Amino acid sequence: MSRILGIDPGSRVTGYGIVDGDWGSARCIAYGTIRLGDDRPMGARLADLYVALGRLVREHAVDEVAVERVFVARNADSALKLGHARGVVLLVVEQAGLPLHEYTPAQVKKSVTGSGRAIKGQMVSLVRAILGLDADPPEDAADALAIAMTHQMRAGSRAMFAEALGVKGGQW
Amino acid sequence: MSRILGIDPGSRVTGYGIVDGDWGSARCIAYGTIRLGDDRPMGARLADLYVALGRLVREHAVDEVAVERVFVARNADSALKLGHARGVVLLVVEQAGLPLHEYTPAQVKKSVTGSGRAIKGQMVSLVRAILGLDADPPEDAADALAIAMTHQMRAGSRAMFAEALGVKGGQW
């Protein structure tokens, strides 16, 4: 069992969610959004993101990190901005010496909703139901929790396969 | 007079160039490229970039930093990758407490070549000639030196205007 931090990076709002336990018995440790503002210089926002993420990783003794793999952004300008925030995320994870796992949006949707075609609102209520949360998490936090749970599920399947095949530490 | 670090960010190669003096009497202090490799995970590359840039800023006692403003990248995928590296650049500059100046590619070309339509090879030889370098700098380093000199020129013009107008610390 490991403690997983899921991150949904953004240069205005970055969502995060931390889960414990295995897929099927997932427990939510914390979730929220890091609001960076959109009227401040990008450098100041990124410095705040760096500090906030470093604090999260340390305070919650995170073991692994999962983040969305981005294939296509809406356009080059939004991709550049997203890249600024995502670069800081990857930097903090690397500096903390944590394993990083990347999943496509389709993988995340499929693992949480069973289909690759979830709409945003569905994700929030499904994440809330699976984790037994008292309230709807913000969308960015729900996405981050979904990414963390995707890793739980995938890691669980790998362990099951490995056990069935008599392999230790299987990695496919 | 201030010491200016120009940076041309890239997720494979980041060029840098440091100049002293005023526009017209610019002196090159250092230039080079930070090669991050393209077969390593992005996190590892960004962590190396973070360390290398931090070292540059401290070792050369840089006063100001200039970087290209990016409007349009070739496509969303390359914009995302460029964003990763550029995000780390902005973070290091912010954490070092240095002023950051951004110039468009057209401004950089115009300040160094006199026209907005320089081709790459021209930039290398012009930068070499202006700074009296012994050899052609690598393209990425030449771009970085050109960005630093663009700030020298712009800062020089602002100071001249301010003097002519009897204004102190003019900022337009």
Short mmCIF file of C-alpha atoms in Angstrom, two decimals:
data_model
loop_
_atom_site.label_atom_id
_atom_site.label_comp_id
_atom_site.label_asym_id
_atom_site.label_seq_id
_atom_site.Cartn_x
_atom_site.Cartn_y
_atom_site.Cartn_z
CA MET A 1 0.00 0.00 0.00
CA SER A 2 1.30 3.38 -0.83
CA ARG A 3 0.21 6.98 -0.47
CA ILE A 4 -0.38 8.56 -3.85
CA LEU A 5 -0.54 12.24 -4.74
CA GLY A 6 -2.48 13.00 -7.91
CA ILE A 7 -1.88 16.39 -9.52
CA ASP A 8 -3.87 18.26 -12.17
CA PRO A 9 -1.48 21.07 -13.14
CA GLY A 10 -2.58 24.50 -14.28
CA SER A 11 -0.97 27.94 -14.31
CA ARG A 12 -4.04 29.49 -12.63
CA VAL A 13 -5.35 26.60 -10.55
CA THR A 14 -3.57 23.34 -9.78
CA GLY A 15 -5.71 20.57 -8.29
CA TYR A 16 -4.33 17.94 -5.95
CA GLY A 17 -5.66 14.84 -4.23
CA ILE A 18 -3.99 12.33 -1.93
CA VAL A 19 -5.27 8.76 -1.52
CA ASP A 20 -4.23 5.80 0.61
CA GLY A 21 -5.12 2.14 0.35
CA ASP A 22 -5.69 -0.13 -2.61
CA TRP A 23 -8.15 0.22 -5.45
CA GLY A 24 -11.51 -0.82 -4.03
CA SER A 25 -10.61 0.38 -0.53
CA ALA A 26 -9.27 3.82 -1.40
CA ARG A 27 -9.25 6.42 1.35
CA CYS A 28 -8.99 10.15 0.72
CA ILE A 29 -6.34 11.82 2.85
CA ALA A 30 -6.57 15.32 1.47
CA TYR A 31 -7.64 17.25 -1.59
CA GLY A 32 -7.82 20.83 -2.71
CA THR A 33 -6.72 23.45 -5.18
CA ILE A 34 -3.69 25.68 -5.26
CA ARG A 35 -4.94 28.99 -6.63
CA LEU A 36 -2.14 30.99 -8.23
CA GLY A 37 -4.13 33.97 -9.50
CA ASP A 38 -4.16 35.09 -13.09
CA ASP A 39 -3.17 38.73 -12.70
CA ARG A 40 0.27 38.07 -11.22
CA PRO A 41 3.51 37.54 -13.17
CA MET A 42 4.03 33.91 -14.16
CA GLY A 43 7.30 33.70 -12.19
CA ALA A 44 5.57 34.62 -8.92
CA ARG A 45 2.82 32.05 -9.56
CA LEU A 46 5.34 29.31 -10.30
CA ALA A 47 7.36 30.13 -7.16
CA ASP A 48 4.17 29.77 -5.08
CA LEU A 49 3.35 26.49 -6.81
CA TYR A 50 6.87 25.20 -6.09
CA VAL A 51 6.55 25.99 -2.38
CA ALA A 52 2.97 24.65 -2.06
CA LEU A 53 3.74 21.36 -3.81
CA GLY A 54 6.93 20.81 -1.83
CA ARG A 55 4.97 21.34 1.38
CA LEU A 56 2.23 18.88 0.31
CA VAL A 57 4.76 16.18 -0.52
CA ARG A 58 6.56 16.55 2.81
CA GLU A 59 3.59 17.08 5.14
CA HIS A 60 1.67 14.09 3.85
CA ALA A 61 4.69 11.80 3.44
CA VAL A 62 3.69 10.99 -0.14
CA ASP A 63 5.18 7.82 -1.68
CA GLU A 64 4.29 8.23 -5.36
CA VAL A 65 2.94 10.87 -7.68
CA ALA A 66 0.56 10.53 -10.62
CA VAL A 67 -0.04 13.21 -13.21
CA GLU A 68 -1.94 13.40 -16.47
CA ARG A 69 -0.01 12.83 -19.66
CA VAL A 70 -0.90 15.63 -22.03
CA PHE A 71 -1.12 14.84 -25.72
CA VAL A 72 -2.99 17.70 -27.23
CA ALA A 73 -3.70 21.04 -25.66
CA ARG A 74 -6.34 23.37 -27.03
CA ASN A 75 -3.73 25.54 -28.69
CA ALA A 76 -0.05 26.41 -28.55
CA ASP A 77 -0.56 29.35 -26.18
CA SER A 78 -2.47 27.35 -23.57
CA ALA A 79 0.01 24.46 -24.01
CA LEU A 80 2.87 26.83 -23.20
CA LYS A 81 1.16 28.07 -20.03
CA LEU A 82 0.20 24.56 -18.96
CA GLY A 83 3.79 23.54 -19.67
CA HIS A 84 5.10 26.22 -17.26
CA ALA A 85 3.07 24.76 -14.38
CA ARG A 86 3.63 21.13 -15.38
CA GLY A 87 7.39 21.75 -15.58
CA VAL A 88 7.40 22.94 -11.96
CA VAL A 89 5.36 19.86 -10.93
CA LEU A 90 7.85 17.49 -12.59
CA LEU A 91 10.73 19.41 -11.01
CA VAL A 92 9.34 19.14 -7.47
CA VAL A 93 8.60 15.41 -7.89
CA GLU A 94 12.12 14.77 -9.20
CA GLN A 95 13.75 16.82 -6.43
CA ALA A 96 11.73 14.89 -3.82
CA GLY A 97 13.02 11.64 -5.33
CA LEU A 98 9.49 10.26 -5.85
CA PRO A 99 8.38 7.90 -8.63
CA LEU A 100 6.24 9.67 -11.22
CA HIS A 101 3.47 7.92 -13.13
CA GLU A 102 1.70 9.39 -16.13
CA TYR A 103 -1.73 8.42 -17.42
CA THR A 104 -3.67 9.65 -20.41
CA PRO A 105 -6.99 11.45 -19.87
CA ALA A 106 -8.72 8.43 -21.46
CA GLN A 107 -7.11 6.04 -18.97
CA VAL A 108 -8.19 8.24 -16.06
CA LYS A 109 -11.77 8.51 -17.29
CA LYS A 110 -11.96 4.79 -17.97
CA SER A 111 -10.62 3.73 -14.58
CA VAL A 112 -13.05 5.93 -12.65
CA THR A 113 -16.17 5.85 -14.81
CA GLY A 114 -15.72 2.56 -16.67
CA SER A 115 -15.93 4.39 -19.98
CA GLY A 116 -13.60 6.77 -21.77
CA ARG A 117 -16.31 9.35 -22.30
CA ALA A 118 -17.00 10.88 -18.88
CA ILE A 119 -18.11 14.46 -18.69
CA LYS A 120 -16.70 16.80 -16.06
CA GLY A 121 -19.68 16.81 -13.71
CA GLN A 122 -19.84 13.02 -13.73
CA MET A 123 -16.24 12.80 -12.61
CA VAL A 124 -16.92 14.97 -9.55
CA SER A 125 -19.86 12.87 -8.36
CA LEU A 126 -18.15 9.56 -9.10
CA VAL A 127 -15.00 10.55 -7.23
CA ARG A 128 -17.15 11.77 -4.35
CA ALA A 129 -19.08 8.47 -4.26
CA ILE A 130 -16.03 6.19 -4.56
CA LEU A 131 -14.16 7.97 -1.78
CA GLY A 132 -17.24 8.63 0.36
CA LEU A 133 -16.58 12.37 0.58
CA ASP A 134 -18.97 14.63 2.49
CA ALA A 135 -19.13 17.22 -0.28
CA ASP A 136 -18.41 17.66 -3.98
CA PRO A 137 -14.69 18.33 -4.39
CA PRO A 138 -13.77 21.19 -6.77
CA GLU A 139 -13.38 19.97 -10.36
CA ASP A 140 -9.60 20.34 -10.44
CA ALA A 141 -9.29 18.41 -7.16
CA ALA A 142 -11.67 15.70 -8.42
CA ASP A 143 -9.51 15.31 -11.53
CA ALA A 144 -6.42 15.01 -9.33
CA LEU A 145 -8.08 12.38 -7.10
CA ALA A 146 -9.15 10.47 -10.22
CA ILE A 147 -5.55 10.46 -11.48
CA ALA A 148 -4.31 9.15 -8.11
CA MET A 149 -6.98 6.40 -8.12
CA THR A 150 -6.07 5.46 -11.69
CA HIS A 151 -2.59 4.70 -10.46
CA GLN A 152 -4.00 2.68 -7.55
CA MET A 153 -6.01 0.57 -9.96
CA ARG A 154 -3.20 0.08 -12.45
CA ALA A 155 -0.67 -0.74 -9.71
CA GLY A 156 -3.21 -3.18 -8.21
CA SER A 157 -3.71 -4.95 -11.55
CA ARG A 158 0.03 -5.24 -12.07
CA ALA A 159 0.47 -6.79 -8.60
CA MET A 160 -2.40 -9.24 -9.24
CA PHE A 161 -0.97 -10.29 -12.60
CA ALA A 162 2.47 -10.66 -11.10
CA GLU A 163 1.11 -12.86 -8.30
CA ALA A 164 -0.85 -15.00 -10.76
CA LEU A 165 2.27 -15.46 -12.87
CA GLY A 166 4.56 -16.01 -9.90
CA VAL A 167 6.59 -12.94 -10.82
CA LYS A 168 7.86 -10.50 -8.23
CA GLY A 169 7.81 -6.75 -8.76
CA GLY A 170 6.27 -7.19 -12.19
CA GLN A 171 6.56 -4.19 -14.46
CA TRP A 172 4.85 -4.14 -17.84
CA MET B 1 25.53 49.40 -15.75
CA SER B 2 24.24 46.00 -14.95
CA ARG B 3 25.11 42.38 -15.67
CA ILE B 4 22.47 40.74 -17.80
CA LEU B 5 21.82 37.05 -18.28
CA GLY B 6 19.98 36.19 -21.50
CA ILE B 7 18.33 32.78 -21.68
CA ASP B 8 16.98 30.85 -24.66
CA PRO B 9 15.01 28.05 -22.97
CA GLY B 10 14.59 24.58 -24.44
CA SER B 11 13.83 21.16 -22.98
CA ARG B 12 16.79 19.61 -24.84
CA VAL B 13 19.20 22.52 -25.04
CA THR B 14 19.00 25.82 -23.18
CA GLY B 15 21.30 28.58 -24.39
CA TYR B 16 22.65 31.29 -22.10
CA GLY B 17 24.76 34.40 -22.49
CA ILE B 18 25.93 37.00 -19.97
CA VAL B 19 26.86 40.55 -20.95
CA ASP B 20 28.18 43.56 -19.08
CA GLY B 21 28.33 47.21 -20.03
CA ASP B 22 25.99 49.40 -22.02
CA TRP B 23 24.67 48.97 -25.53
CA GLY B 24 27.54 50.02 -27.81
CA SER B 25 30.19 48.91 -25.33
CA ALA B 26 28.82 45.46 -24.51
CA ARG B 27 31.25 42.91 -23.11
CA CYS B 28 30.62 39.18 -23.13
CA ILE B 29 31.25 37.57 -19.73
CA ALA B 30 30.20 34.03 -20.54
CA TYR B 31 28.06 32.04 -22.92
CA GLY B 32 27.22 28.42 -23.54
CA THR B 33 24.56 25.77 -23.73
CA ILE B 34 23.05 23.57 -21.05
CA ARG B 35 22.49 20.20 -22.75
CA LEU B 36 19.76 18.21 -21.05
CA GLY B 37 19.64 15.18 -23.35
CA ASP B 38 16.52 14.01 -25.09
CA ASP B 39 16.40 10.38 -23.97
CA ARG B 40 16.04 11.10 -20.23
CA PRO B 41 12.78 11.64 -18.34
CA MET B 42 11.62 15.25 -18.41
CA GLY B 43 11.78 15.52 -14.60
CA ALA B 44 15.48 14.65 -14.54
CA ARG B 45 16.21 17.18 -17.30
CA LEU B 46 14.32 19.93 -15.49
CA ALA B 47 16.10 19.18 -12.20
CA ASP B 48 19.47 19.55 -14.00
CA LEU B 49 18.30 22.78 -15.60
CA TYR B 50 17.22 24.14 -12.21
CA VAL B 51 20.65 23.43 -10.70
CA ALA B 52 22.62 24.71 -13.69
CA LEU B 53 20.69 27.99 -13.92
CA GLY B 54 20.90 28.59 -10.18
CA ARG B 55 24.66 28.11 -10.36
CA LEU B 56 24.99 30.53 -13.32
CA VAL B 57 23.02 33.23 -11.55
CA ARG B 58 25.08 32.97 -8.37
CA GLU B 59 28.56 32.43 -9.85
CA HIS B 60 28.32 35.40 -12.20
CA ALA B 61 26.45 37.69 -9.79
CA VAL B 62 23.80 38.43 -12.39
CA ASP B 63 21.68 41.60 -11.89
CA GLU B 64 18.89 41.09 -14.42
CA VAL B 65 17.55 38.39 -16.67
CA ALA B 66 16.10 38.64 -20.19
CA VAL B 67 14.15 35.91 -21.91
CA GLU B 68 12.20 35.64 -25.12
CA ARG B 69 8.48 36.17 -24.98
CA VAL B 70 6.87 33.31 -26.84
CA PHE B 71 3.71 34.01 -28.82
CA VAL B 72 3.33 31.11 -31.12
CA ALA B 73 5.10 27.80 -30.94
CA ARG B 74 5.18 25.46 -33.90
CA ASN B 75 2.52 23.25 -32.36
CA ALA B 76 0.90 22.43 -29.05
CA ASP B 77 3.24 19.52 -28.30
CA SER B 78 6.41 21.56 -28.77
CA ALA B 79 4.81 24.45 -26.85
CA LEU B 80 4.17 22.13 -23.89
CA LYS B 81 7.79 20.93 -23.86
CA LEU B 82 9.15 24.45 -24.25
CA GLY B 83 6.77 25.49 -21.45
CA HIS B 84 8.29 22.89 -19.11
CA ALA B 85 11.78 24.36 -19.53
CA ARG B 86 10.59 27.97 -19.58
CA GLY B 87 8.63 27.40 -16.37
CA VAL B 88 11.81 26.29 -14.60
CA VAL B 89 13.64 29.36 -15.96
CA LEU B 90 10.96 31.73 -14.61
CA LEU B 91 10.98 29.88 -11.27
CA VAL B 92 14.76 30.19 -10.81
CA VAL B 93 14.69 33.90 -11.73
CA GLU B 94 11.85 34.55 -9.27
CA GLN B 95 13.52 32.57 -6.48
CA ALA B 96 16.74 34.52 -7.05
CA GLY B 97 14.77 37.76 -6.70
CA LEU B 98 15.99 39.10 -10.06
CA PRO B 99 14.05 41.39 -12.42
CA LEU B 100 12.83 39.55 -15.50
CA HIS B 101 12.45 41.24 -18.87
CA GLU B 102 10.72 39.69 -21.85
CA TYR B 103 11.21 40.60 -25.49
CA THR B 104 9.53 39.30 -28.60
CA PRO B 105 11.63 37.49 -31.22
CA ALA B 106 11.02 40.45 -33.55
CA GLN B 107 12.40 42.91 -30.98
CA VAL B 108 15.49 40.76 -30.51
CA LYS B 109 16.14 40.44 -34.23
CA LYS B 110 15.59 44.13 -34.79
CA SER B 111 17.90 45.27 -32.00
CA VAL B 112 20.79 43.09 -33.18
CA THR B 113 20.40 43.10 -36.95
CA GLY B 114 18.52 46.34 -37.52
CA SER B 115 15.73 44.44 -39.26
CA GLY B 116 13.10 42.03 -38.03
CA ARG B 117 13.97 39.44 -40.62
CA ALA B 118 17.32 37.97 -39.55
CA ILE B 119 18.06 34.38 -40.37
CA LYS B 120 19.73 32.13 -37.81
CA GLY B 121 23.23 32.13 -39.33
CA GLN B 122 23.21 35.92 -39.54
CA MET B 123 22.45 36.18 -35.82
CA VAL B 124 25.49 34.07 -34.91
CA SER B 125 27.93 36.18 -36.96
CA LEU B 126 26.41 39.50 -35.87
CA VAL B 127 26.53 38.55 -32.20
CA ARG B 128 30.13 37.38 -32.68
CA ALA B 129 31.09 40.66 -34.39
CA ILE B 130 29.33 42.97 -31.90
CA LEU B 131 30.89 41.25 -28.89
CA GLY B 132 34.26 40.62 -30.57
CA LEU B 133 34.18 36.89 -29.81
CA ASP B 134 37.04 34.64 -30.98
CA ALA B 135 34.71 32.00 -32.37
CA ASP B 136 31.13 31.48 -33.50
CA PRO B 137 28.96 30.84 -30.42
CA PRO B 138 26.50 27.94 -30.69
CA GLU B 139 23.15 29.09 -32.12
CA ASP B 140 21.27 28.76 -28.82
CA ALA B 141 23.96 30.75 -27.01
CA ALA B 142 23.96 33.42 -29.76
CA ASP B 143 20.20 33.76 -29.35
CA ALA B 144 20.64 34.14 -25.58
CA LEU B 145 23.36 36.80 -26.02
CA ALA B 146 21.11 38.63 -28.49
CA ILE B 147 18.28 38.66 -25.94
CA ALA B 148 20.61 40.04 -23.26
CA MET B 149 21.85 42.77 -25.65
CA THR B 150 18.29 43.64 -26.58
CA HIS B 151 17.68 44.48 -22.94
CA GLN B 152 20.90 46.53 -22.84
CA MET B 153 19.71 48.57 -25.80
CA ARG B 154 16.16 49.04 -24.50
CA ALA B 155 17.36 49.93 -21.01
CA GLY B 156 19.84 52.37 -22.56
CA SER B 157 17.12 54.08 -24.63
CA ARG B 158 14.88 54.38 -21.58
CA ALA B 159 17.71 55.98 -19.58
CA MET B 160 18.43 58.42 -22.44
CA PHE B 161 14.81 59.40 -22.79
CA ALA B 162 14.49 59.79 -19.05
CA GLU B 163 17.54 62.04 -18.95
CA ALA B 164 16.23 64.13 -21.85
CA LEU B 165 12.89 64.52 -20.10
CA GLY B 166 14.42 65.13 -16.69
CA VAL B 167 12.69 62.05 -15.30
CA LYS B 168 14.40 59.68 -12.87
CA GLY B 169 14.03 55.91 -13.15
CA GLY B 170 11.75 56.27 -16.16
CA GLN B 171 9.67 53.22 -16.93
CA TRP B 172 7.48 53.11 -20.02
#
